[in-house]
Amino acid sequence: MTDSLAQSGLALSVLLFVILAVLEAIFPRKKRSMPRGQRWRTNVVIIIVDSLALRLMGPVAAIAAASYAAQNGIGLFNWTSLPGWLEFALALVLFDLAIYAQHVISHKVPFLWALHKVHHADRDIDVTTAVRFHPVEIILSMLYKSALVFLLGPSVLAIFTFSLLLNLFAMFNHANLRLPLSVDRILRLFVVTPDMHRVHHSTVKQETDSNFGFSIALWDRLFGTYTAQPAAGHDDVVIGLDEYQSDHPNELWWSLLLPFHDRYRSKERSGYKRNST
């Protein structure tokens, strides 16, 4: 069952990826600062490496953990008698909140930020940025989700649905896609839109440390981390990290080794402070 769900999720993800890539080409929101070819090659290879890392995790991946928890009565939902629909809805909301919290923490803890900055170093933001994460961060994130599964005990269907929605929304809100402003204003009341999340990829520290949500837009407003628009405007906002405004983020090995270079960390911290004023 878990294999069939995973295959269905992969097919839907690939389909949305293709659709968004086409729409980006037709309705771009922001002019690219870097050539698409090498960026995409690097990002796609990182995606493949991440996928292989998740496959190797096997039984400790979130869907497998949910199956094991259900069979062995592990987790809060397995100890209660809530209606199935309510458990399903609560699981989606609680896991989305947990991912918001994880994202905030990844910006605050130096080791986690060293990994997460591989995502932020991308100098353009588009559908490929959505899955440009260091494989170590991907593994730690999956372990975090699996731990939450054992704590809450959601159904396999709930975890599959949440994982799929997280992936689909991440691709949507990273897309370099121009939405009508009237549509954006309405959508961002409920979900994270591309214009809303683009603020988070600004080089300005106050903007990078805002708009942490991936799907539900409520959390940033509720916890005071919401920024409506970039100060420079969407056409002129600089994407990436201040200290890495070069060709390096397009390079595969540079990106994979970035968290482990002390000289990069020290330079980036000084540059990050300059942009915070």
PDB file of C-alpha atoms in Angstrom:
ATOM      1  CA  MET A   1       0.000   0.000   0.000  1.00  0.00           C
ATOM      2  CA  THR A   2       2.745   2.446   0.950  1.00  0.00           C
ATOM      3  CA  ASP A   3       4.547   1.800  -2.351  1.00  0.00           C
ATOM      4  CA  SER A   4       1.414   2.482  -4.399  1.00  0.00           C
ATOM      5  CA  LEU A   5       0.753   5.695  -2.486  1.00  0.00           C
ATOM      6  CA  ALA A   6       4.332   6.824  -3.005  1.00  0.00           C
ATOM      7  CA  GLN A   7       4.085   6.137  -6.754  1.00  0.00           C
ATOM      8  CA  SER A   8       0.815   8.076  -6.987  1.00  0.00           C
ATOM      9  CA  GLY A   9       2.339  10.993  -5.088  1.00  0.00           C
ATOM     10  CA  LEU A  10       5.384  11.004  -7.348  1.00  0.00           C
ATOM     11  CA  ALA A  11       3.236  11.033 -10.478  1.00  0.00           C
ATOM     12  CA  LEU A  12       1.162  13.985  -9.230  1.00  0.00           C
ATOM     13  CA  SER A  13       4.304  15.859  -8.190  1.00  0.00           C
ATOM     14  CA  VAL A  14       5.956  15.379 -11.581  1.00  0.00           C
ATOM     15  CA  LEU A  15       2.759  16.487 -13.333  1.00  0.00           C
ATOM     16  CA  LEU A  16       2.527  19.710 -11.290  1.00  0.00           C
ATOM     17  CA  PHE A  17       6.252  20.338 -11.771  1.00  0.00           C
ATOM     18  CA  VAL A  18       5.814  20.224 -15.555  1.00  0.00           C
ATOM     19  CA  ILE A  19       2.685  22.401 -15.461  1.00  0.00           C
ATOM     20  CA  LEU A  20       4.351  25.061 -13.303  1.00  0.00           C
ATOM     21  CA  ALA A  21       7.532  25.017 -15.391  1.00  0.00           C
ATOM     22  CA  VAL A  22       5.448  25.722 -18.510  1.00  0.00           C
ATOM     23  CA  LEU A  23       3.423  28.456 -16.775  1.00  0.00           C
ATOM     24  CA  GLU A  24       6.620  30.081 -15.494  1.00  0.00           C
ATOM     25  CA  ALA A  25       7.886  30.340 -19.054  1.00  0.00           C
ATOM     26  CA  ILE A  26       4.619  31.916 -20.233  1.00  0.00           C
ATOM     27  CA  PHE A  27       3.800  34.137 -17.235  1.00  0.00           C
ATOM     28  CA  PRO A  28       7.077  34.906 -15.395  1.00  0.00           C
ATOM     29  CA  ARG A  29       6.822  37.135 -12.313  1.00  0.00           C
ATOM     30  CA  LYS A  30      10.450  38.194 -12.111  1.00  0.00           C
ATOM     31  CA  LYS A  31      13.278  38.396 -14.636  1.00  0.00           C
ATOM     32  CA  ARG A  32      15.917  35.722 -14.061  1.00  0.00           C
ATOM     33  CA  SER A  33      19.339  36.843 -12.863  1.00  0.00           C
ATOM     34  CA  MET A  34      21.083  33.587 -13.851  1.00  0.00           C
ATOM     35  CA  PRO A  35      20.887  31.332 -16.933  1.00  0.00           C
ATOM     36  CA  ARG A  36      18.322  28.599 -16.466  1.00  0.00           C
ATOM     37  CA  GLY A  37      20.397  25.703 -17.883  1.00  0.00           C
ATOM     38  CA  GLN A  38      23.129  25.218 -15.285  1.00  0.00           C
ATOM     39  CA  ARG A  39      20.835  26.208 -12.395  1.00  0.00           C
ATOM     40  CA  TRP A  40      18.318  23.580 -13.389  1.00  0.00           C
ATOM     41  CA  ARG A  41      20.959  20.899 -13.921  1.00  0.00           C
ATOM     42  CA  THR A  42      22.328  21.502 -10.428  1.00  0.00           C
ATOM     43  CA  ASN A  43      18.913  21.674  -8.784  1.00  0.00           C
ATOM     44  CA  VAL A  44      17.611  18.581 -10.573  1.00  0.00           C
ATOM     45  CA  VAL A  45      20.682  16.544  -9.578  1.00  0.00           C
ATOM     46  CA  ILE A  46      20.185  17.658  -5.962  1.00  0.00           C
ATOM     47  CA  ILE A  47      16.567  16.494  -6.252  1.00  0.00           C
ATOM     48  CA  ILE A  48      17.747  13.084  -7.469  1.00  0.00           C
ATOM     49  CA  VAL A  49      20.277  12.792  -4.623  1.00  0.00           C
ATOM     50  CA  ASP A  50      17.568  13.738  -2.110  1.00  0.00           C
ATOM     51  CA  SER A  51      15.178  11.163  -3.569  1.00  0.00           C
ATOM     52  CA  LEU A  52      17.798   8.431  -3.285  1.00  0.00           C
ATOM     53  CA  ALA A  53      18.505   9.435   0.315  1.00  0.00           C
ATOM     54  CA  LEU A  54      14.809   9.153   1.171  1.00  0.00           C
ATOM     55  CA  ARG A  55      14.542   5.779  -0.552  1.00  0.00           C
ATOM     56  CA  LEU A  56      17.434   4.504   1.548  1.00  0.00           C
ATOM     57  CA  MET A  57      15.614   5.574   4.724  1.00  0.00           C
ATOM     58  CA  GLY A  58      12.941   2.960   3.958  1.00  0.00           C
ATOM     59  CA  PRO A  59      11.217   1.924   7.204  1.00  0.00           C
ATOM     60  CA  VAL A  60      11.979   5.178   9.024  1.00  0.00           C
ATOM     61  CA  ALA A  61      10.242   7.331   6.401  1.00  0.00           C
ATOM     62  CA  ALA A  62       7.027   9.017   7.560  1.00  0.00           C
ATOM     63  CA  ILE A  63       4.493   6.876   5.633  1.00  0.00           C
ATOM     64  CA  ALA A  64       6.158   3.636   6.755  1.00  0.00           C
ATOM     65  CA  ALA A  65       6.268   5.000  10.308  1.00  0.00           C
ATOM     66  CA  ALA A  66       2.520   5.747  10.140  1.00  0.00           C
ATOM     67  CA  SER A  67       1.808   2.187   9.017  1.00  0.00           C
ATOM     68  CA  TYR A  68       3.893   0.780  11.873  1.00  0.00           C
ATOM     69  CA  ALA A  69       2.249   3.123  14.408  1.00  0.00           C
ATOM     70  CA  ALA A  70      -1.251   2.094  13.276  1.00  0.00           C
ATOM     71  CA  GLN A  71      -0.420  -1.618  13.491  1.00  0.00           C
ATOM     72  CA  ASN A  72       1.063  -1.268  16.977  1.00  0.00           C
ATOM     73  CA  GLY A  73      -1.268   1.325  18.500  1.00  0.00           C
ATOM     74  CA  ILE A  74       1.386   4.027  18.867  1.00  0.00           C
ATOM     75  CA  GLY A  75       0.530   7.723  19.153  1.00  0.00           C
ATOM     76  CA  LEU A  76      -2.162   9.972  20.597  1.00  0.00           C
ATOM     77  CA  PHE A  77      -4.725   9.389  17.859  1.00  0.00           C
ATOM     78  CA  ASN A  78      -4.477   5.631  18.379  1.00  0.00           C
ATOM     79  CA  TRP A  79      -5.290   6.115  22.068  1.00  0.00           C
ATOM     80  CA  THR A  80      -8.428   8.190  21.457  1.00  0.00           C
ATOM     81  CA  SER A  81     -11.785   7.584  19.832  1.00  0.00           C
ATOM     82  CA  LEU A  82     -12.085  10.729  17.729  1.00  0.00           C
ATOM     83  CA  PRO A  83     -14.064  10.489  14.475  1.00  0.00           C
ATOM     84  CA  GLY A  84     -11.873   9.552  11.533  1.00  0.00           C
ATOM     85  CA  TRP A  85     -12.553  12.800   9.664  1.00  0.00           C
ATOM     86  CA  LEU A  86     -11.545  14.858  12.700  1.00  0.00           C
ATOM     87  CA  GLU A  87      -8.307  12.916  13.199  1.00  0.00           C
ATOM     88  CA  PHE A  88      -7.529  13.392   9.513  1.00  0.00           C
ATOM     89  CA  ALA A  89      -8.125  17.158   9.646  1.00  0.00           C
ATOM     90  CA  LEU A  90      -6.205  17.592  12.903  1.00  0.00           C
ATOM     91  CA  ALA A  91      -3.257  15.644  11.507  1.00  0.00           C
ATOM     92  CA  LEU A  92      -3.034  17.918   8.454  1.00  0.00           C
ATOM     93  CA  VAL A  93      -3.212  21.100  10.527  1.00  0.00           C
ATOM     94  CA  LEU A  94      -0.837  19.939  13.284  1.00  0.00           C
ATOM     95  CA  PHE A  95       1.757  18.662  10.840  1.00  0.00           C
ATOM     96  CA  ASP A  96       1.611  21.891   8.852  1.00  0.00           C
ATOM     97  CA  LEU A  97       2.178  23.846  12.082  1.00  0.00           C
ATOM     98  CA  ALA A  98       5.077  21.531  12.924  1.00  0.00           C
ATOM     99  CA  ILE A  99       6.684  22.206   9.527  1.00  0.00           C
ATOM    100  CA  TYR A 100       6.294  25.951  10.107  1.00  0.00           C
ATOM    101  CA  ALA A 101       8.071  25.552  13.465  1.00  0.00           C
ATOM    102  CA  GLN A 102      10.790  23.427  11.884  1.00  0.00           C
ATOM    103  CA  HIS A 103      11.363  26.105   9.247  1.00  0.00           C
ATOM    104  CA  VAL A 104      11.700  28.836  11.876  1.00  0.00           C
ATOM    105  CA  ILE A 105      14.158  26.728  13.870  1.00  0.00           C
ATOM    106  CA  SER A 106      16.221  26.009  10.749  1.00  0.00           C
ATOM    107  CA  HIS A 107      16.903  29.753  10.535  1.00  0.00           C
ATOM    108  CA  LYS A 108      17.834  30.069  14.224  1.00  0.00           C
ATOM    109  CA  VAL A 109      20.121  27.081  14.926  1.00  0.00           C
ATOM    110  CA  PRO A 110      23.559  27.564  13.285  1.00  0.00           C
ATOM    111  CA  PHE A 111      24.054  23.927  12.229  1.00  0.00           C
ATOM    112  CA  LEU A 112      20.570  23.722  10.722  1.00  0.00           C
ATOM    113  CA  TRP A 113      20.986  27.088   9.020  1.00  0.00           C
ATOM    114  CA  ALA A 114      24.303  25.911   7.522  1.00  0.00           C
ATOM    115  CA  LEU A 115      22.312  23.141   5.821  1.00  0.00           C
ATOM    116  CA  HIS A 116      19.251  25.219   5.000  1.00  0.00           C
ATOM    117  CA  LYS A 117      21.222  27.990   3.320  1.00  0.00           C
ATOM    118  CA  VAL A 118      21.822  25.615   0.373  1.00  0.00           C
ATOM    119  CA  HIS A 119      18.135  26.219  -0.366  1.00  0.00           C
ATOM    120  CA  HIS A 120      18.449  29.985   0.116  1.00  0.00           C
ATOM    121  CA  ALA A 121      21.669  30.357  -1.882  1.00  0.00           C
ATOM    122  CA  ASP A 122      19.755  29.847  -5.141  1.00  0.00           C
ATOM    123  CA  ARG A 123      19.906  33.239  -6.863  1.00  0.00           C
ATOM    124  CA  ASP A 124      16.620  32.773  -8.689  1.00  0.00           C
ATOM    125  CA  ILE A 125      13.453  31.324  -7.246  1.00  0.00           C
ATOM    126  CA  ASP A 126      11.369  28.981  -9.356  1.00  0.00           C
ATOM    127  CA  VAL A 127       9.776  25.547  -9.227  1.00  0.00           C
ATOM    128  CA  THR A 128      13.168  23.806  -8.949  1.00  0.00           C
ATOM    129  CA  THR A 129      14.060  25.840  -5.834  1.00  0.00           C
ATOM    130  CA  ALA A 130      11.167  24.119  -4.053  1.00  0.00           C
ATOM    131  CA  VAL A 131      13.127  20.877  -3.864  1.00  0.00           C
ATOM    132  CA  ARG A 132      16.687  22.252  -3.717  1.00  0.00           C
ATOM    133  CA  PHE A 133      17.601  21.083  -0.202  1.00  0.00           C
ATOM    134  CA  HIS A 134      20.809  19.590   1.096  1.00  0.00           C
ATOM    135  CA  PRO A 135      20.384  15.786   1.447  1.00  0.00           C
ATOM    136  CA  VAL A 136      21.412  15.923   5.129  1.00  0.00           C
ATOM    137  CA  GLU A 137      18.617  18.440   5.751  1.00  0.00           C
ATOM    138  CA  ILE A 138      16.173  16.196   3.880  1.00  0.00           C
ATOM    139  CA  ILE A 139      17.145  13.212   6.062  1.00  0.00           C
ATOM    140  CA  LEU A 140      16.847  15.219   9.291  1.00  0.00           C
ATOM    141  CA  SER A 141      13.491  16.589   8.152  1.00  0.00           C
ATOM    142  CA  MET A 142      12.171  13.084   7.471  1.00  0.00           C
ATOM    143  CA  LEU A 143      13.346  11.886  10.901  1.00  0.00           C
ATOM    144  CA  TYR A 144      11.525  14.867  12.431  1.00  0.00           C
ATOM    145  CA  LYS A 145       8.313  13.959  10.592  1.00  0.00           C
ATOM    146  CA  SER A 146       8.631  10.306  11.605  1.00  0.00           C
ATOM    147  CA  ALA A 147       9.078  11.306  15.253  1.00  0.00           C
ATOM    148  CA  LEU A 148       5.887  13.368  14.985  1.00  0.00           C
ATOM    149  CA  VAL A 149       4.127  10.369  13.479  1.00  0.00           C
ATOM    150  CA  PHE A 150       5.014   8.232  16.498  1.00  0.00           C
ATOM    151  CA  LEU A 151       3.890  11.037  18.821  1.00  0.00           C
ATOM    152  CA  LEU A 152       0.513  11.677  17.164  1.00  0.00           C
ATOM    153  CA  GLY A 153      -0.256   8.355  15.458  1.00  0.00           C
ATOM    154  CA  PRO A 154      -2.012   9.692  12.319  1.00  0.00           C
ATOM    155  CA  SER A 155      -3.305   7.379   9.631  1.00  0.00           C
ATOM    156  CA  VAL A 156      -1.232   6.431   6.600  1.00  0.00           C
ATOM    157  CA  LEU A 157      -3.723   8.292   4.414  1.00  0.00           C
ATOM    158  CA  ALA A 158      -3.314  11.468   6.479  1.00  0.00           C
ATOM    159  CA  ILE A 159       0.483  11.366   6.239  1.00  0.00           C
ATOM    160  CA  PHE A 160       0.388  10.608   2.530  1.00  0.00           C
ATOM    161  CA  THR A 161      -2.034  13.514   1.972  1.00  0.00           C
ATOM    162  CA  PHE A 162       0.027  15.883   4.090  1.00  0.00           C
ATOM    163  CA  SER A 163       3.300  14.930   2.394  1.00  0.00           C
ATOM    164  CA  LEU A 164       1.731  15.318  -1.039  1.00  0.00           C
ATOM    165  CA  LEU A 165       0.185  18.709  -0.197  1.00  0.00           C
ATOM    166  CA  LEU A 166       3.462  19.928   1.292  1.00  0.00           C
ATOM    167  CA  ASN A 167       5.303  19.002  -1.884  1.00  0.00           C
ATOM    168  CA  LEU A 168       2.686  20.470  -4.207  1.00  0.00           C
ATOM    169  CA  PHE A 169       2.360  23.721  -2.262  1.00  0.00           C
ATOM    170  CA  ALA A 170       6.153  24.089  -2.048  1.00  0.00           C
ATOM    171  CA  MET A 171       6.394  23.893  -5.839  1.00  0.00           C
ATOM    172  CA  PHE A 172       3.502  26.339  -6.228  1.00  0.00           C
ATOM    173  CA  ASN A 173       4.769  28.983  -3.825  1.00  0.00           C
ATOM    174  CA  HIS A 174       8.341  28.832  -5.153  1.00  0.00           C
ATOM    175  CA  ALA A 175       7.176  29.175  -8.745  1.00  0.00           C
ATOM    176  CA  ASN A 176       8.261  32.260 -10.687  1.00  0.00           C
ATOM    177  CA  LEU A 177       4.642  32.713 -11.638  1.00  0.00           C
ATOM    178  CA  ARG A 178       2.759  35.966 -12.130  1.00  0.00           C
ATOM    179  CA  LEU A 179      -0.703  35.811 -10.570  1.00  0.00           C
ATOM    180  CA  PRO A 180      -3.202  38.668 -10.911  1.00  0.00           C
ATOM    181  CA  LEU A 181      -2.835  40.867  -7.810  1.00  0.00           C
ATOM    182  CA  SER A 182      -6.525  40.472  -7.004  1.00  0.00           C
ATOM    183  CA  VAL A 183      -6.135  36.676  -7.040  1.00  0.00           C
ATOM    184  CA  ASP A 184      -2.993  36.855  -4.919  1.00  0.00           C
ATOM    185  CA  ARG A 185      -4.716  39.039  -2.296  1.00  0.00           C
ATOM    186  CA  ILE A 186      -7.512  36.503  -1.867  1.00  0.00           C
ATOM    187  CA  LEU A 187      -5.381  33.363  -2.022  1.00  0.00           C
ATOM    188  CA  ARG A 188      -2.833  34.558   0.550  1.00  0.00           C
ATOM    189  CA  LEU A 189      -5.603  34.831   3.133  1.00  0.00           C
ATOM    190  CA  PHE A 190      -5.652  31.032   3.103  1.00  0.00           C
ATOM    191  CA  VAL A 191      -2.532  29.605   1.441  1.00  0.00           C
ATOM    192  CA  VAL A 192       1.024  30.729   0.781  1.00  0.00           C
ATOM    193  CA  THR A 193       1.316  32.295  -2.675  1.00  0.00           C
ATOM    194  CA  PRO A 194       4.419  32.785  -4.858  1.00  0.00           C
ATOM    195  CA  ASP A 195       4.519  36.535  -4.120  1.00  0.00           C
ATOM    196  CA  MET A 196       4.206  35.864  -0.396  1.00  0.00           C
ATOM    197  CA  HIS A 197       6.994  33.288  -0.303  1.00  0.00           C
ATOM    198  CA  ARG A 198       9.309  35.254  -2.611  1.00  0.00           C
ATOM    199  CA  VAL A 199       9.752  37.721   0.267  1.00  0.00           C
ATOM    200  CA  HIS A 200      11.311  34.901   2.284  1.00  0.00           C
ATOM    201  CA  HIS A 201      14.038  34.464  -0.370  1.00  0.00           C
ATOM    202  CA  SER A 202      15.113  38.112  -0.270  1.00  0.00           C
ATOM    203  CA  THR A 203      18.706  38.882   0.756  1.00  0.00           C
ATOM    204  CA  VAL A 204      17.387  41.352   3.369  1.00  0.00           C
ATOM    205  CA  LYS A 205      17.555  39.635   6.765  1.00  0.00           C
ATOM    206  CA  GLN A 206      14.234  40.942   8.086  1.00  0.00           C
ATOM    207  CA  GLU A 207      12.519  39.611   4.984  1.00  0.00           C
ATOM    208  CA  THR A 208      14.363  36.274   4.998  1.00  0.00           C
ATOM    209  CA  ASP A 209      13.256  35.831   8.605  1.00  0.00           C
ATOM    210  CA  SER A 210       9.584  36.122   7.680  1.00  0.00           C
ATOM    211  CA  ASN A 211       6.924  34.216   5.730  1.00  0.00           C
ATOM    212  CA  PHE A 212       8.049  30.773   6.904  1.00  0.00           C
ATOM    213  CA  GLY A 213       4.819  28.996   5.988  1.00  0.00           C
ATOM    214  CA  PHE A 214       4.648  26.464   3.165  1.00  0.00           C
ATOM    215  CA  SER A 215       0.930  25.875   2.717  1.00  0.00           C
ATOM    216  CA  ILE A 216      -1.364  27.372   5.397  1.00  0.00           C
ATOM    217  CA  ALA A 217      -0.918  31.163   5.420  1.00  0.00           C
ATOM    218  CA  LEU A 218      -2.302  31.605   8.957  1.00  0.00           C
ATOM    219  CA  TRP A 219       0.843  30.744  10.915  1.00  0.00           C
ATOM    220  CA  ASP A 220       2.926  33.739   9.859  1.00  0.00           C
ATOM    221  CA  ARG A 221       0.168  36.179  10.778  1.00  0.00           C
ATOM    222  CA  LEU A 222      -0.577  34.359  14.022  1.00  0.00           C
ATOM    223  CA  PHE A 223       3.049  34.301  15.206  1.00  0.00           C
ATOM    224  CA  GLY A 224       4.095  37.718  13.913  1.00  0.00           C
ATOM    225  CA  THR A 225       6.396  36.564  11.098  1.00  0.00           C
ATOM    226  CA  TYR A 226       4.364  37.924   8.189  1.00  0.00           C
ATOM    227  CA  THR A 227       5.747  40.449   5.684  1.00  0.00           C
ATOM    228  CA  ALA A 228       3.322  41.464   2.958  1.00  0.00           C
ATOM    229  CA  GLN A 229       5.761  42.586   0.241  1.00  0.00           C
ATOM    230  CA  PRO A 230       9.529  43.016  -0.229  1.00  0.00           C
ATOM    231  CA  ALA A 231      10.694  46.575   0.439  1.00  0.00           C
ATOM    232  CA  ALA A 232      12.369  46.773  -2.983  1.00  0.00           C
ATOM    233  CA  GLY A 233       9.309  45.414  -4.796  1.00  0.00           C
ATOM    234  CA  HIS A 234       9.114  42.087  -6.605  1.00  0.00           C
ATOM    235  CA  ASP A 235      10.850  43.340  -9.746  1.00  0.00           C
ATOM    236  CA  ASP A 236      13.930  44.620  -7.892  1.00  0.00           C
ATOM    237  CA  VAL A 237      14.190  42.354  -4.850  1.00  0.00           C
ATOM    238  CA  VAL A 238      17.529  40.506  -4.805  1.00  0.00           C
ATOM    239  CA  ILE A 239      17.077  36.762  -4.391  1.00  0.00           C
ATOM    240  CA  GLY A 240      19.517  34.480  -2.575  1.00  0.00           C
ATOM    241  CA  LEU A 241      22.084  35.231   0.098  1.00  0.00           C
ATOM    242  CA  ASP A 242      24.018  38.483   0.049  1.00  0.00           C
ATOM    243  CA  GLU A 243      27.456  36.899   0.182  1.00  0.00           C
ATOM    244  CA  TYR A 244      26.751  34.407  -2.616  1.00  0.00           C
ATOM    245  CA  GLN A 245      25.802  36.723  -5.460  1.00  0.00           C
ATOM    246  CA  SER A 246      28.074  34.861  -7.863  1.00  0.00           C
ATOM    247  CA  ASP A 247      27.961  31.829 -10.152  1.00  0.00           C
ATOM    248  CA  HIS A 248      28.804  29.454  -7.274  1.00  0.00           C
ATOM    249  CA  PRO A 249      25.203  28.559  -6.292  1.00  0.00           C
ATOM    250  CA  ASN A 250      24.774  27.129  -9.794  1.00  0.00           C
ATOM    251  CA  GLU A 251      27.544  24.600  -9.148  1.00  0.00           C
ATOM    252  CA  LEU A 252      26.602  21.163  -7.846  1.00  0.00           C
ATOM    253  CA  TRP A 253      29.628  20.397  -5.675  1.00  0.00           C
ATOM    254  CA  TRP A 254      29.795  23.940  -4.324  1.00  0.00           C
ATOM    255  CA  SER A 255      26.164  23.653  -3.252  1.00  0.00           C
ATOM    256  CA  LEU A 256      26.577  20.220  -1.655  1.00  0.00           C
ATOM    257  CA  LEU A 257      29.759  21.224   0.202  1.00  0.00           C
ATOM    258  CA  LEU A 258      28.580  24.698   1.201  1.00  0.00           C
ATOM    259  CA  PRO A 259      27.473  23.805   4.772  1.00  0.00           C
ATOM    260  CA  PHE A 260      30.879  22.349   5.593  1.00  0.00           C
ATOM    261  CA  HIS A 261      33.076  25.291   4.585  1.00  0.00           C
ATOM    262  CA  ASP A 262      33.851  27.478   7.617  1.00  0.00           C
ATOM    263  CA  ARG A 263      35.090  30.306   5.433  1.00  0.00           C
ATOM    264  CA  TYR A 264      31.732  30.404   3.657  1.00  0.00           C
ATOM    265  CA  ARG A 265      29.878  30.476   6.963  1.00  0.00           C
ATOM    266  CA  SER A 266      31.955  33.351   8.354  1.00  0.00           C
ATOM    267  CA  LYS A 267      31.677  35.383   5.144  1.00  0.00           C
ATOM    268  CA  GLU A 268      27.965  34.792   4.867  1.00  0.00           C
ATOM    269  CA  ARG A 269      27.320  35.856   8.465  1.00  0.00           C
ATOM    270  CA  SER A 270      29.125  39.174   7.925  1.00  0.00           C
ATOM    271  CA  GLY A 271      27.241  39.782   4.681  1.00  0.00           C
ATOM    272  CA  TYR A 272      23.940  38.828   6.302  1.00  0.00           C
ATOM    273  CA  LYS A 273      24.496  41.456   9.003  1.00  0.00           C
ATOM    274  CA  ARG A 274      25.209  44.134   6.406  1.00  0.00           C
ATOM    275  CA  ASN A 275      21.844  43.535   4.798  1.00  0.00           C
ATOM    276  CA  SER A 276      20.000  43.667   8.114  1.00  0.00           C
ATOM    277  CA  THR A 277      20.402  47.427   8.387  1.00  0.00           C
TER     278      THR A 277
END
